[in-house]
PDB file of C-alpha atoms in Angstrom:
ATOM      1  CA  UNK S 789      -0.210  -0.037   0.380  1.00 83.00           C
ATOM      2  CA  UNK S 790       1.884   4.153  -1.128  1.00 86.00           C
ATOM      3  CA  UNK S 791       1.463   5.863   2.461  1.00 89.00           C
ATOM      4  CA  UNK S 792       4.030   8.797   0.936  1.00 92.00           C
ATOM      5  CA  UNK S 793       4.430   9.923  -2.168  1.00 93.00           C
ATOM      6  CA  UNK S 794       7.692  12.646  -2.787  1.00 93.00           C
ATOM      7  CA  UNK S 795       7.878  14.178  -6.046  1.00 92.00           C
ATOM      8  CA  UNK S 796      10.988  15.878  -8.003  1.00 91.00           C
ATOM      9  CA  UNK S 797      11.156  19.032 -10.059  1.00 89.00           C
ATOM     10  CA  UNK S 798      13.686  21.571 -11.090  1.00 87.00           C
ATOM     11  CA  UNK S 799      12.440  24.126  -8.416  1.00 91.00           C
ATOM     12  CA  UNK S 800       9.843  25.155  -5.647  1.00 95.00           C
ATOM     13  CA  UNK S 801       7.503  26.217  -7.527  1.00 96.00           C
ATOM     14  CA  UNK S 802       7.740  23.480 -10.554  1.00 93.00           C
ATOM     15  CA  UNK S 803       7.620  21.253  -6.848  1.00 94.00           C
ATOM     16  CA  UNK S 804       4.364  23.056  -5.962  1.00 96.00           C
ATOM     17  CA  UNK S 805       2.341  22.854  -9.104  1.00 96.00           C
ATOM     18  CA  UNK S 806       3.137  18.905  -9.064  1.00 94.00           C
ATOM     19  CA  UNK S 807       2.066  18.508  -5.187  1.00 96.00           C
ATOM     20  CA  UNK S 808      -1.483  20.749  -6.483  1.00 97.00           C
ATOM     21  CA  UNK S 809      -1.949  18.962  -8.815  1.00 96.00           C
ATOM     22  CA  UNK S 810      -1.736  15.793  -7.620  1.00 95.00           C
ATOM     23  CA  UNK S 811      -3.709  16.235  -5.078  1.00 96.00           C
ATOM     24  CA  UNK S 812      -6.750  17.603  -7.186  1.00 96.00           C
ATOM     25  CA  UNK S 813      -6.264  14.799  -9.534  1.00 96.00           C
ATOM     26  CA  UNK S 814      -6.429  12.241  -6.812  1.00 95.00           C
ATOM     27  CA  UNK S 815      -8.381  13.538  -4.011  1.00 96.00           C
ATOM     28  CA  UNK S 816      -5.799  13.032  -1.897  1.00 95.00           C
ATOM     29  CA  UNK S 817      -5.100  15.131   1.428  1.00 94.00           C
ATOM     30  CA  UNK S 818      -2.221  17.245   1.308  1.00 94.00           C
ATOM     31  CA  UNK S 819       0.082  15.379   4.107  1.00 95.00           C
ATOM     32  CA  UNK S 820       0.907  11.998   1.642  1.00 95.00           C
ATOM     33  CA  UNK S 821       2.624  13.998  -1.349  1.00 95.00           C
ATOM     34  CA  UNK S 822       6.248  15.533  -0.453  1.00 94.00           C
ATOM     35  CA  UNK S 823       8.418  17.485  -2.697  1.00 94.00           C
ATOM     36  CA  UNK S 824      11.992  17.822  -3.254  1.00 94.00           C
ATOM     37  CA  UNK S 825      14.007  20.210  -5.474  1.00 94.00           C
ATOM     38  CA  UNK S 826      16.953  18.629  -7.076  1.00 93.00           C
ATOM     39  CA  UNK S 827      18.556  19.783 -10.451  1.00 89.00           C
ATOM     40  CA  UNK S 828      20.188  16.340 -12.022  1.00 86.00           C
ATOM     41  CA  UNK S 829      22.738  18.891 -13.626  1.00 84.00           C
ATOM     42  CA  UNK S 830      23.907  19.743 -10.264  1.00 88.00           C
ATOM     43  CA  UNK S 831      25.784  17.278  -8.375  1.00 91.00           C
ATOM     44  CA  UNK S 832      25.466  19.448  -5.584  1.00 94.00           C
ATOM     45  CA  UNK S 833      22.171  19.438  -6.179  1.00 94.00           C
ATOM     46  CA  UNK S 834      22.135  15.833  -5.902  1.00 94.00           C
ATOM     47  CA  UNK S 835      23.726  15.788  -3.020  1.00 95.00           C
ATOM     48  CA  UNK S 836      21.421  17.958  -1.832  1.00 95.00           C
ATOM     49  CA  UNK S 837      18.226  15.874  -1.911  1.00 95.00           C
ATOM     50  CA  UNK S 838      19.965  13.349  -1.045  1.00 96.00           C
ATOM     51  CA  UNK S 839      20.110  14.229   2.046  1.00 95.00           C
ATOM     52  CA  UNK S 840      16.069  16.094   2.418  1.00 92.00           C
ATOM     53  CA  UNK S 841      14.620  12.386   0.893  1.00 91.00           C
ATOM     54  CA  UNK S 842      13.613  10.018   2.781  1.00 91.00           C
ATOM     55  CA  UNK S 843      13.728   6.590   3.057  1.00 89.00           C
ATOM     56  CA  UNK S 844      11.686   4.347   0.952  1.00 89.00           C
ATOM     57  CA  UNK S 845      11.125   0.956  -0.596  1.00 89.00           C
ATOM     58  CA  UNK S 846       9.893   2.489  -4.438  1.00 90.00           C
ATOM     59  CA  UNK S 847      11.627   4.954  -6.760  1.00 90.00           C
ATOM     60  CA  UNK S 848      10.463   5.900  -9.721  1.00 86.00           C
ATOM     61  CA  UNK S 849      12.926   7.225 -12.630  1.00 85.00           C
ATOM     62  CA  UNK S 850      12.090   8.966 -15.570  1.00 77.00           C
ATOM     63  CA  UNK S 851      14.401   9.500 -18.259  1.00 66.00           C
ATOM     64  CA  UNK S 852      13.409  12.403 -19.894  1.00 63.00           C
ATOM     65  CA  UNK S 853      15.114  12.545 -23.668  1.00 59.00           C
ATOM     66  CA  UNK S 854      16.747  15.201 -26.118  1.00 57.00           C
ATOM     67  CA  UNK S 855      14.196  17.935 -25.873  1.00 55.00           C
ATOM     68  CA  UNK S 856      14.258  21.357 -26.771  1.00 56.00           C
ATOM     69  CA  UNK S 857      13.263  22.742 -24.210  1.00 57.00           C
ATOM     70  CA  UNK S 858      14.845  25.699 -21.764  1.00 60.00           C
ATOM     71  CA  UNK S 859      16.565  23.313 -19.883  1.00 54.00           C
ATOM     72  CA  UNK S 860      18.781  21.959 -22.674  1.00 56.00           C
ATOM     73  CA  UNK S 861      19.857  25.219 -24.115  1.00 58.00           C
ATOM     74  CA  UNK S 862      22.395  26.033 -21.327  1.00 60.00           C
ATOM     75  CA  UNK S 863      25.041  25.954 -23.939  1.00 60.00           C
ATOM     76  CA  UNK S 864      26.123  22.244 -23.790  1.00 57.00           C
ATOM     77  CA  UNK S 865      23.921  21.190 -25.607  1.00 54.00           C
ATOM     78  CA  UNK S 866      22.823  16.628 -25.593  1.00 57.00           C
ATOM     79  CA  UNK S 867      24.919  16.716 -23.410  1.00 65.00           C
ATOM     80  CA  UNK S 868      23.188  18.518 -20.797  1.00 70.00           C
ATOM     81  CA  UNK S 869      20.466  16.056 -22.136  1.00 70.00           C
ATOM     82  CA  UNK S 870      22.387  13.874 -20.935  1.00 68.00           C
ATOM     83  CA  UNK S 871      23.529  14.413 -17.468  1.00 72.00           C
ATOM     84  CA  UNK S 872      19.747  15.599 -16.663  1.00 74.00           C
ATOM     85  CA  UNK S 873      18.488  12.207 -17.947  1.00 73.00           C
ATOM     86  CA  UNK S 874      21.116   9.371 -17.490  1.00 79.00           C
ATOM     87  CA  UNK S 875      23.386  10.132 -15.375  1.00 84.00           C
ATOM     88  CA  UNK S 876      21.929  12.294 -12.461  1.00 86.00           C
ATOM     89  CA  UNK S 877      19.196  10.038 -12.538  1.00 87.00           C
ATOM     90  CA  UNK S 878      22.575   6.942 -12.104  1.00 89.00           C
ATOM     91  CA  UNK S 879      24.578   9.724  -9.461  1.00 92.00           C
ATOM     92  CA  UNK S 880      21.150   9.817  -7.329  1.00 93.00           C
ATOM     93  CA  UNK S 881      19.734   6.069  -6.985  1.00 92.00           C
ATOM     94  CA  UNK S 882      24.057   5.280  -5.904  1.00 93.00           C
ATOM     95  CA  UNK S 883      24.047   8.021  -3.572  1.00 95.00           C
ATOM     96  CA  UNK S 884      21.039   7.285  -2.227  1.00 94.00           C
ATOM     97  CA  UNK S 885      22.075   4.125  -1.735  1.00 94.00           C
ATOM     98  CA  UNK S 886      25.860   4.935  -0.077  1.00 94.00           C
ATOM     99  CA  UNK S 887      23.485   7.294   2.907  1.00 95.00           C
ATOM    100  CA  UNK S 888      21.076   3.773   3.195  1.00 93.00           C
ATOM    101  CA  UNK S 889      17.984   5.111   2.015  1.00 93.00           C
ATOM    102  CA  UNK S 890      18.061   2.184  -0.266  1.00 90.00           C
ATOM    103  CA  UNK S 891      18.464  -0.923   1.108  1.00 87.00           C
ATOM    104  CA  UNK S 892      17.730  -4.547   0.292  1.00 89.00           C
ATOM    105  CA  UNK S 893      14.150  -5.139  -1.421  1.00 90.00           C
ATOM    106  CA  UNK S 894      13.456  -1.587  -3.018  1.00 90.00           C
ATOM    107  CA  UNK S 895      13.042  -1.674  -6.206  1.00 91.00           C
ATOM    108  CA  UNK S 896      14.228   0.697  -8.358  1.00 90.00           C
ATOM    109  CA  UNK S 897      12.474   1.795 -11.994  1.00 88.00           C
ATOM    110  CA  UNK S 898      13.410   3.730 -14.444  1.00 82.00           C
ATOM    111  CA  UNK S 899      10.903   4.722 -17.497  1.00 79.00           C
ATOM    112  CA  UNK S 900      11.003   6.914 -20.292  1.00 71.00           C
ATOM    113  CA  UNK S 901       8.504   8.229 -23.117  1.00 64.00           C
ATOM    114  CA  UNK S 902      10.373   7.926 -25.687  1.00 59.00           C
ATOM    115  CA  UNK S 903       9.139   5.311 -27.437  1.00 56.00           C
ATOM    116  CA  UNK S 904       4.954   7.908 -27.724  1.00 57.00           C
ATOM    117  CA  UNK S 905       7.027  10.457 -29.775  1.00 56.00           C
ATOM    118  CA  UNK S 906       6.514  10.586 -33.231  1.00 57.00           C
ATOM    119  CA  UNK S 907      10.623   9.754 -35.297  1.00 56.00           C
ATOM    120  CA  UNK S 908      10.385  13.842 -35.939  1.00 53.00           C
ATOM    121  CA  UNK S 909       9.638  15.078 -32.175  1.00 56.00           C
ATOM    122  CA  UNK S 910      12.266  12.436 -31.007  1.00 52.00           C
ATOM    123  CA  UNK S 911      14.885  14.142 -32.908  1.00 56.00           C
ATOM    124  CA  UNK S 912      14.070  17.741 -31.970  1.00 54.00           C
ATOM    125  CA  UNK S 913      13.314  18.931 -34.761  1.00 54.00           C
ATOM    126  CA  UNK S 914       9.371  20.125 -34.169  1.00 52.00           C
ATOM    127  CA  UNK S 915       9.468  22.891 -30.705  1.00 53.00           C
ATOM    128  CA  UNK S 916       6.884  21.182 -30.018  1.00 51.00           C
ATOM    129  CA  UNK S 917       6.600  17.718 -29.562  1.00 46.00           C
ATOM    130  CA  UNK S 918       4.724  16.513 -26.876  1.00 51.00           C
ATOM    131  CA  UNK S 919       1.259  18.126 -29.118  1.00 48.00           C
TER     132      UNK S 919
END
């Protein structure tokens, strides 16, 4: 039985919006949800998030895609995308293990949504690749 959901976001505004949406969509009280701010492109942010993250028995990681959004425009291009969507999650999980927040029997599931997109949108040729 799920007793708590912790969602991550790149900033507090996105975290608050996510929590509000989850409460509205599920009808659950705000105490059922918690948020942690983390930028998977920033090692210090990952380490801070690990310290504030509760111990848990299930985690669902989302590896995003190439994208054309603002977070991919820092000048490093695809490198940022790879760090944010793959390496950042791996560092996060490794750090959670080292901090004792992931123990034997914990389930770690890594998902991505690229297969639901068209080839053109996956290649970043369309600005609205979810539309």
